[in-house]
Every structure is written in structure tokens, then in C-alpha cells.
PDB file of C-alpha atoms in Angstrom:
ATOM      1  CA  GLN A  15       0.099   0.104  -0.036  1.00 88.00           C
ATOM      2  CA  VAL A  16       0.837   3.724  -0.597  1.00 92.00           C
ATOM      3  CA  GLN A  17      -0.351   6.352   1.515  1.00 95.00           C
ATOM      4  CA  LEU A  18      -0.284  10.126   0.269  1.00 96.00           C
ATOM      5  CA  VAL A  19      -0.682  13.377   2.053  1.00 96.00           C
ATOM      6  CA  GLU A  20      -1.120  16.636   0.597  1.00 96.00           C
ATOM      7  CA  SER A  21      -0.586  20.077   1.968  1.00 95.00           C
ATOM      8  CA  GLY A  22      -0.510  23.557   0.859  1.00 96.00           C
ATOM      9  CA  GLY A  23      -3.983  24.369  -0.234  1.00 94.00           C
ATOM     10  CA  GLY A  24      -5.775  27.494   1.067  1.00 97.00           C
ATOM     11  CA  LEU A  25      -7.499  30.761  -0.020  1.00 98.00           C
ATOM     12  CA  VAL A  26      -5.549  33.034  -2.664  1.00 98.00           C
ATOM     13  CA  GLN A  27      -6.464  35.991  -4.730  1.00 98.00           C
ATOM     14  CA  ALA A  28      -6.712  35.591  -8.689  1.00 98.00           C
ATOM     15  CA  GLY A  29      -2.972  36.410  -9.756  1.00 98.00           C
ATOM     16  CA  GLY A  30      -1.648  34.861  -6.559  1.00 98.00           C
ATOM     17  CA  SER A  31       0.341  31.786  -6.133  1.00 98.00           C
ATOM     18  CA  LEU A  32       0.501  28.532  -4.027  1.00 98.00           C
ATOM     19  CA  ARG A  33       2.694  25.406  -3.574  1.00 98.00           C
ATOM     20  CA  LEU A  34       0.968  22.202  -2.929  1.00 98.00           C
ATOM     21  CA  SER A  35       3.089  19.343  -1.749  1.00 98.00           C
ATOM     22  CA  CYS A  36       2.495  15.597  -1.427  1.00 98.00           C
ATOM     23  CA  ALA A  37       4.271  13.001   0.566  1.00 97.00           C
ATOM     24  CA  ALA A  38       4.340   9.257   0.066  1.00 95.00           C
ATOM     25  CA  SER A  39       4.761   6.579   2.126  1.00 92.00           C
ATOM     26  CA  GLY A  40       4.404   2.816   2.274  1.00 88.00           C
ATOM     27  CA  SER A  41       5.196   0.763  -0.666  1.00 83.00           C
ATOM     28  CA  ILE A  42       7.023   3.749  -2.642  1.00 84.00           C
ATOM     29  CA  PHE A  43       9.313   1.122  -4.389  1.00 85.00           C
ATOM     30  CA  SER A  44       6.615   0.514  -6.571  1.00 84.00           C
ATOM     31  CA  ILE A  45       5.799   4.123  -7.552  1.00 90.00           C
ATOM     32  CA  ASN A  46       6.481   4.973 -11.262  1.00 93.00           C
ATOM     33  CA  VAL A  47       4.332   8.245 -11.870  1.00 96.00           C
ATOM     34  CA  MET A  48       3.086  10.829  -9.374  1.00 96.00           C
ATOM     35  CA  GLY A  49       1.148  13.719 -10.115  1.00 97.00           C
ATOM     36  CA  TRP A  50      -1.939  15.968  -9.157  1.00 98.00           C
ATOM     37  CA  TYR A  51      -5.475  15.764 -10.468  1.00 98.00           C
ATOM     38  CA  ARG A  52      -8.456  18.311  -9.412  1.00 98.00           C
ATOM     39  CA  GLN A  53     -12.052  18.247  -9.257  1.00 98.00           C
ATOM     40  CA  SER A  54     -14.467  21.263  -8.861  1.00 96.00           C
ATOM     41  CA  PRO A  55     -18.040  20.810  -8.044  1.00 90.00           C
ATOM     42  CA  GLY A  56     -20.372  19.349 -10.841  1.00 93.00           C
ATOM     43  CA  LYS A  57     -17.275  18.346 -12.716  1.00 95.00           C
ATOM     44  CA  GLN A  58     -15.246  15.325 -13.360  1.00 97.00           C
ATOM     45  CA  ARG A  59     -11.702  14.670 -11.855  1.00 97.00           C
ATOM     46  CA  GLU A  60      -9.117  15.984 -14.430  1.00 98.00           C
ATOM     47  CA  LEU A  61      -5.518  15.686 -14.915  1.00 98.00           C
ATOM     48  CA  VAL A  62      -3.351  18.565 -13.962  1.00 98.00           C
ATOM     49  CA  ALA A  63      -0.060  17.383 -14.199  1.00 98.00           C
ATOM     50  CA  VAL A  64       2.031  14.114 -13.874  1.00 98.00           C
ATOM     51  CA  ILE A  65       5.747  13.463 -13.649  1.00 97.00           C
ATOM     52  CA  SER A  66       7.316  10.062 -14.217  1.00 95.00           C
ATOM     53  CA  SER A  67      10.445   9.123 -11.739  1.00 91.00           C
ATOM     54  CA  ASP A  68      12.775   9.758 -14.628  1.00 92.00           C
ATOM     55  CA  GLY A  69      11.317  13.392 -14.949  1.00 93.00           C
ATOM     56  CA  ALA A  70       9.110  13.193 -17.836  1.00 96.00           C
ATOM     57  CA  THR A  71       6.262  15.509 -17.418  1.00 97.00           C
ATOM     58  CA  ASN A  72       2.489  15.884 -18.878  1.00 98.00           C
ATOM     59  CA  VAL A  73       0.715  19.136 -17.954  1.00 98.00           C
ATOM     60  CA  ALA A  74      -2.720  20.113 -18.858  1.00 98.00           C
ATOM     61  CA  SER A  75      -3.125  22.663 -21.446  1.00 98.00           C
ATOM     62  CA  SER A  76      -5.320  24.812 -19.109  1.00 97.00           C
ATOM     63  CA  VAL A  77      -2.227  25.246 -16.852  1.00 98.00           C
ATOM     64  CA  LYS A  78       0.559  25.197 -18.892  1.00 98.00           C
ATOM     65  CA  GLY A  79       3.135  27.995 -18.445  1.00 97.00           C
ATOM     66  CA  ARG A  80       1.262  28.747 -14.972  1.00 98.00           C
ATOM     67  CA  PHE A  81       1.816  25.663 -13.296  1.00 98.00           C
ATOM     68  CA  THR A  82       5.089  23.544 -12.531  1.00 98.00           C
ATOM     69  CA  ILE A  83       5.374  20.095 -11.223  1.00 98.00           C
ATOM     70  CA  SER A  84       8.451  18.682  -9.757  1.00 97.00           C
ATOM     71  CA  ARG A  85       9.539  15.918  -7.972  1.00 96.00           C
ATOM     72  CA  ASP A  86      12.059  14.581  -4.837  1.00 94.00           C
ATOM     73  CA  ASN A  87      12.763  10.977  -5.579  1.00 90.00           C
ATOM     74  CA  PHE A  88      14.728  10.896  -2.691  1.00 91.00           C
ATOM     75  CA  ASN A  89      12.240  12.011   0.006  1.00 92.00           C
ATOM     76  CA  ASN A  90       9.308  10.881  -2.087  1.00 93.00           C
ATOM     77  CA  MET A  91       7.669  13.990  -2.548  1.00 95.00           C
ATOM     78  CA  VAL A  92       6.209  15.499  -5.365  1.00 97.00           C
ATOM     79  CA  TYR A  93       5.262  19.319  -5.258  1.00 98.00           C
ATOM     80  CA  LEU A  94       2.784  21.578  -7.706  1.00 98.00           C
ATOM     81  CA  GLN A  95       3.761  25.301  -8.220  1.00 98.00           C
ATOM     82  CA  MET A  96       0.942  27.127  -9.256  1.00 98.00           C
ATOM     83  CA  ASN A  97       1.185  30.661 -10.130  1.00 98.00           C
ATOM     84  CA  SER A  98      -1.032  33.276 -11.852  1.00 98.00           C
ATOM     85  CA  LEU A  99      -3.877  31.611 -10.224  1.00 98.00           C
ATOM     86  CA  LYS A 100      -7.144  32.068 -11.732  1.00 98.00           C
ATOM     87  CA  PRO A 101     -10.893  31.641 -10.303  1.00 97.00           C
ATOM     88  CA  GLU A 102     -11.288  28.409 -12.571  1.00 96.00           C
ATOM     89  CA  ASP A 103      -8.571  27.249 -10.778  1.00 98.00           C
ATOM     90  CA  THR A 104     -10.434  26.541  -7.794  1.00 98.00           C
ATOM     91  CA  ALA A 105     -11.044  22.486  -6.736  1.00 98.00           C
ATOM     92  CA  VAL A 106     -10.245  20.036  -4.603  1.00 98.00           C
ATOM     93  CA  TYR A 107      -6.486  18.925  -5.700  1.00 98.00           C
ATOM     94  CA  TYR A 108      -5.610  15.589  -5.414  1.00 98.00           C
ATOM     95  CA  CYS A 109      -2.215  13.857  -5.004  1.00 98.00           C
ATOM     96  CA  ASN A 110      -1.993  10.489  -7.525  1.00 97.00           C
ATOM     97  CA  ALA A 111       0.578   7.743  -7.468  1.00 96.00           C
ATOM     98  CA  LEU A 112       0.670   4.931  -9.976  1.00 94.00           C
ATOM     99  CA  GLY A 113       2.412   1.871  -9.354  1.00 88.00           C
ATOM    100  CA  LEU A 114       0.858  -1.526  -8.916  1.00 86.00           C
ATOM    101  CA  LYS A 115      -2.342   0.190  -8.116  1.00 92.00           C
ATOM    102  CA  VAL A 116      -3.542   3.690  -8.450  1.00 95.00           C
ATOM    103  CA  TYR A 117      -3.403   5.642  -5.079  1.00 96.00           C
ATOM    104  CA  TRP A 118      -5.068   8.802  -4.245  1.00 97.00           C
ATOM    105  CA  GLY A 119      -4.573  11.421  -1.512  1.00 97.00           C
ATOM    106  CA  GLN A 120      -7.404  12.751   0.538  1.00 97.00           C
ATOM    107  CA  GLY A 121      -7.298  15.964  -1.271  1.00 97.00           C
ATOM    108  CA  THR A 122      -6.507  19.724  -0.489  1.00 97.00           C
ATOM    109  CA  GLN A 123      -8.938  22.730  -1.386  1.00 98.00           C
ATOM    110  CA  VAL A 124      -7.527  25.403  -3.362  1.00 98.00           C
ATOM    111  CA  THR A 125      -9.930  28.699  -3.804  1.00 98.00           C
ATOM    112  CA  VAL A 126      -8.899  31.415  -5.703  1.00 98.00           C
ATOM    113  CA  SER A 127     -11.059  34.520  -5.383  1.00 97.00           C
ATOM    114  CA  SER A 128     -11.475  37.078  -7.851  1.00 93.00           C
TER     115      SER A 128
END
């Protein structure tokens, strides 16, 4: 099993920045891809950005140029730096890990006020 714990969400004004962190523990040897998804009320959960163990990334077009994903394999952490935040970025952000199974964190709320 893999446990994922997110932190760093909160309330920010439009144009501001937040940095999300996700700490992985447990059977982390099995993890290849880690990343972030988000879900707004009434919408499906969507990919924000993912990063493989060798550093390859896939970033959603809606956040490209504003959000940056990074990973610290030694400390089993993944980060999401979010700049130039917009009200439409408001959502619950979930950390995700793909190994033998798909694992999810509990989510952290990000609210961007206009």
C-alpha cells in the first residue's frame, strides 16, 4: 500500500501563487508516475500534471505556463507550484501515484477569489 498526504492548499486572490506538496509513504518502491488531479463541484476529476520517476512530465493545456510539477525521489515528494492563479483553478486538488495500483490522497482545497 501507498499513502499520500497533501498539504499547501488554501485561499488566494487571483494572480497569486500556491505550492502544493504531497508526501508518499509505504510501498513507494512500486511507484512510477506521480501527479496532481483536480475536481470542481459538478465536474469530473481532471489531470493537472504528472511526472514520471525519470522526470518526464505531462501538463494540462489549461495550466501550462502557470503550473510547474516537480519531484524529489529521495524524499518521496511531489510538488505543484501554481502561479498566476485564476478563479477557474478553484477545486480540490488530489495527489495521485501509479504503481501496482492507483493511489489517491485525501485532497486539499484550493480557492481562488476574483
